[in-house]
C-alpha atoms as a printed R data frame, in Angstrom:
    type eleno elety resid chain resno       x       y      z
1   ATOM     1    CA   MET     A     1 -15.906  12.278 44.770
2   ATOM     2    CA   LYS     A     2 -17.218   9.001 46.154
3   ATOM     3    CA   ALA     A     3 -15.601   7.190 49.039
4   ATOM     4    CA   PHE     A     4 -15.701   3.435 49.483
5   ATOM     5    CA   SER     A     5 -15.540   2.200 53.040
6   ATOM     6    CA   THR     A     6 -15.080  -1.075 54.785
7   ATOM     7    CA   GLU     A     7 -17.128  -2.163 57.732
8   ATOM     8    CA   GLN     A     8 -16.586  -0.230 60.906
9   ATOM     9    CA   ASN     A     9 -14.021  -1.622 63.342
10  ATOM    10    CA   ALA     A    10 -13.419  -0.810 67.017
11  ATOM    11    CA   MET     A    11 -11.391   2.295 66.143
12  ATOM    12    CA   GLY     A    12 -13.652   3.697 63.435
13  ATOM    13    CA   VAL     A    13 -14.135   3.417 59.683
14  ATOM    14    CA   ILE     A    14 -11.498   3.357 56.985
15  ATOM    15    CA   SER     A    15 -12.630   4.873 53.680
16  ATOM    16    CA   TYR     A    16 -10.924   4.957 50.299
17  ATOM    17    CA   ASN     A    17 -11.506   7.859 47.941
18  ATOM    18    CA   GLU     A    18 -12.630   6.813 44.465
19  ATOM    19    CA   ASP     A    19  -9.523   8.437 42.932
20  ATOM    20    CA   VAL     A    20  -7.274   6.241 45.079
21  ATOM    21    CA   LEU     A    21  -8.983   3.094 43.797
22  ATOM    22    CA   LYS     A    22  -8.831   4.393 40.232
23  ATOM    23    CA   THR     A    23  -5.119   5.112 40.582
24  ATOM    24    CA   MET     A    24  -4.492   1.622 41.974
25  ATOM    25    CA   THR     A    25  -6.463   0.158 39.080
26  ATOM    26    CA   GLY     A    26  -4.453   2.183 36.580
27  ATOM    27    CA   MET     A    27  -1.190   1.098 38.182
28  ATOM    28    CA   ALA     A    28  -2.274  -2.541 37.932
29  ATOM    29    CA   ILE     A    29  -3.189  -2.089 34.264
30  ATOM    30    CA   SER     A    30   0.185  -0.514 33.531
31  ATOM    31    CA   ARG     A    31   1.890  -3.691 34.803
32  ATOM    32    CA   VAL     A    32   0.310  -5.776 32.032
33  ATOM    33    CA   ASP     A    33   2.424  -6.057 28.894
34  ATOM    34    CA   GLY     A    34   0.487  -5.263 25.759
35  ATOM    35    CA   VAL     A    35  -1.977  -2.752 27.179
36  ATOM    36    CA   ALA     A    36  -1.305   0.447 25.256
37  ATOM    37    CA   GLY     A    37  -3.819   2.617 27.065
38  ATOM    38    CA   ILE     A    38  -7.275   3.089 28.448
39  ATOM    39    CA   GLU     A    39 -10.142   4.483 26.437
40  ATOM    40    CA   GLY     A    40 -11.039   7.965 27.543
41  ATOM    41    CA   SER     A    41  -7.536   9.062 28.399
42  ATOM    42    CA   GLY     A    42  -6.483   9.383 24.774
43  ATOM    43    CA   ASN     A    43  -2.950   8.520 25.850
44  ATOM    44    CA   ILE     A    44  -0.728   5.650 26.781
45  ATOM    45    CA   LEU     A    45  -0.913   5.105 30.520
46  ATOM    46    CA   THR     A    46   1.280   7.482 32.493
47  ATOM    47    CA   ARG     A    47   1.337   8.495 36.130
48  ATOM    48    CA   LYS     A    48  -0.658  11.590 35.148
49  ATOM    49    CA   ASN     A    49  -3.637   9.693 33.752
50  ATOM    50    CA   LEU     A    50  -3.750   6.526 35.849
51  ATOM    51    CA   SER     A    51  -6.970   7.648 37.544
52  ATOM    52    CA   GLN     A    52  -8.912   7.978 34.276
53  ATOM    53    CA   ILE     A    53 -10.606   4.621 34.740
54  ATOM    54    CA   ASN     A    54 -14.122   4.377 33.349
55  ATOM    55    CA   LYS     A    55 -16.222   3.433 36.364
56  ATOM    56    CA   ILE     A    56 -15.843   2.104 39.886
57  ATOM    57    CA   PHE     A    57 -18.957   1.315 41.894
58  ATOM    58    CA   MET     A    58 -20.026  -0.595 44.989
59  ATOM    59    CA   GLU     A    59 -22.586  -3.377 44.683
60  ATOM    60    CA   ASP     A    60 -23.390  -6.109 47.197
61  ATOM    61    CA   LYS     A    61 -20.518  -4.861 49.415
62  ATOM    62    CA   LYS     A    62 -18.035  -5.413 46.596
63  ATOM    63    CA   VAL     A    63 -16.082  -2.966 44.474
64  ATOM    64    CA   ASN     A    64 -16.858  -3.451 40.796
65  ATOM    65    CA   ILE     A    65 -14.861  -1.907 37.977
66  ATOM    66    CA   ASP     A    66 -15.698  -1.205 34.336
67  ATOM    67    CA   LEU     A    67 -12.681  -0.657 32.068
68  ATOM    68    CA   SER     A    68 -12.129   0.014 28.388
69  ATOM    69    CA   ILE     A    69  -8.595  -0.790 27.276
70  ATOM    70    CA   VAL     A    70  -6.527  -0.456 24.131
71  ATOM    71    CA   VAL     A    71  -4.363  -3.506 23.369
72  ATOM    72    CA   GLU     A    72  -1.299  -3.695 21.167
73  ATOM    73    CA   TYR     A    73  -2.118  -5.286 17.818
74  ATOM    74    CA   GLY     A    74  -1.114  -8.925 17.460
75  ATOM    75    CA   LEU     A    75  -1.561  -9.969 21.086
76  ATOM    76    CA   PRO     A    76  -4.271 -12.397 22.207
77  ATOM    77    CA   LEU     A    77  -7.071 -10.086 23.382
78  ATOM    78    CA   ARG     A    78  -8.766 -12.501 25.774
79  ATOM    79    CA   GLU     A    79  -5.515 -13.417 27.493
80  ATOM    80    CA   THR     A    80  -4.488  -9.774 27.837
81  ATOM    81    CA   ALA     A    81  -7.883  -8.834 29.310
82  ATOM    82    CA   GLN     A    82  -7.679 -11.710 31.793
83  ATOM    83    CA   LYS     A    83  -4.211 -10.562 32.886
84  ATOM    84    CA   VAL     A    84  -5.652  -7.108 33.543
85  ATOM    85    CA   GLN     A    85  -8.442  -8.642 35.639
86  ATOM    86    CA   ARG     A    86  -5.936 -10.626 37.728
87  ATOM    87    CA   GLU     A    87  -3.602  -7.663 38.278
88  ATOM    88    CA   VAL     A    88  -6.426  -5.315 39.288
89  ATOM    89    CA   ARG     A    89  -7.961  -7.863 41.659
90  ATOM    90    CA   GLU     A    90  -4.597  -8.576 43.273
91  ATOM    91    CA   MET     A    91  -3.625  -4.939 43.702
92  ATOM    92    CA   ILE     A    92  -6.893  -3.740 45.226
93  ATOM    93    CA   GLY     A    93  -7.215  -6.866 47.348
94  ATOM    94    CA   THR     A    94  -3.674  -6.512 48.667
95  ATOM    95    CA   MET     A    95  -3.646  -2.776 49.283
96  ATOM    96    CA   THR     A    96  -7.145  -2.441 50.787
97  ATOM    97    CA   ASP     A    97  -9.500  -4.651 52.717
98  ATOM    98    CA   LEU     A    98 -12.260  -4.135 50.151
99  ATOM    99    CA   ASN     A    99 -13.804  -7.121 48.407
100 ATOM   100    CA   VAL     A   100 -13.423  -6.972 44.636
101 ATOM   101    CA   GLY     A   101 -16.410  -8.154 42.634
102 ATOM   102    CA   ALA     A   102 -16.624  -7.924 38.865
103 ATOM   103    CA   ILE     A   103 -13.871  -6.442 36.730
104 ATOM   104    CA   ASN     A   104 -15.617  -5.884 33.408
105 ATOM   105    CA   ILE     A   105 -13.295  -5.192 30.498
106 ATOM   106    CA   THR     A   106 -14.102  -3.915 27.042
107 ATOM   107    CA   VAL     A   107 -11.325  -4.106 24.493
108 ATOM   108    CA   ALA     A   108 -12.114  -0.764 22.880
109 ATOM   109    CA   GLY     A   109  -9.261  -0.529 20.431
110 ATOM   110    CA   LEU     A   110  -6.041  -1.838 18.987
111 ATOM   111    CA   ASP     A   111  -2.775   0.051 18.983
112 ATOM   112    CA   ILE     A   112  -1.261  -0.557 15.564
113 ATOM   113    CA   LYS     A   113   2.352   0.532 15.398
114 ATOM   114    CA   ASP     A   114   3.772   1.424 11.985
């Protein structure tokens, strides 16, 4: 598993395991009304599958995230995706000292309730 680290300080280096960042991302997604799930998990977001985020990678000293989400039918897709971007950026920025770069979102499906 990859680890993402910040710059070294006087006491050493702080690193964040990829699963920790994925879990934080999943928690942020779960706070957005209208997101029914993430593609790849096959399920609605639960604590058990929060870390099943598509891809997290470091580029230009910034954490970048690729997500595929499933949105509840009838909601504005663009607005919902932007809410996810804001929540993810805020959570990772608040909980770590990592810089967040791009949060790329693909709306991969609609959850149509009968």
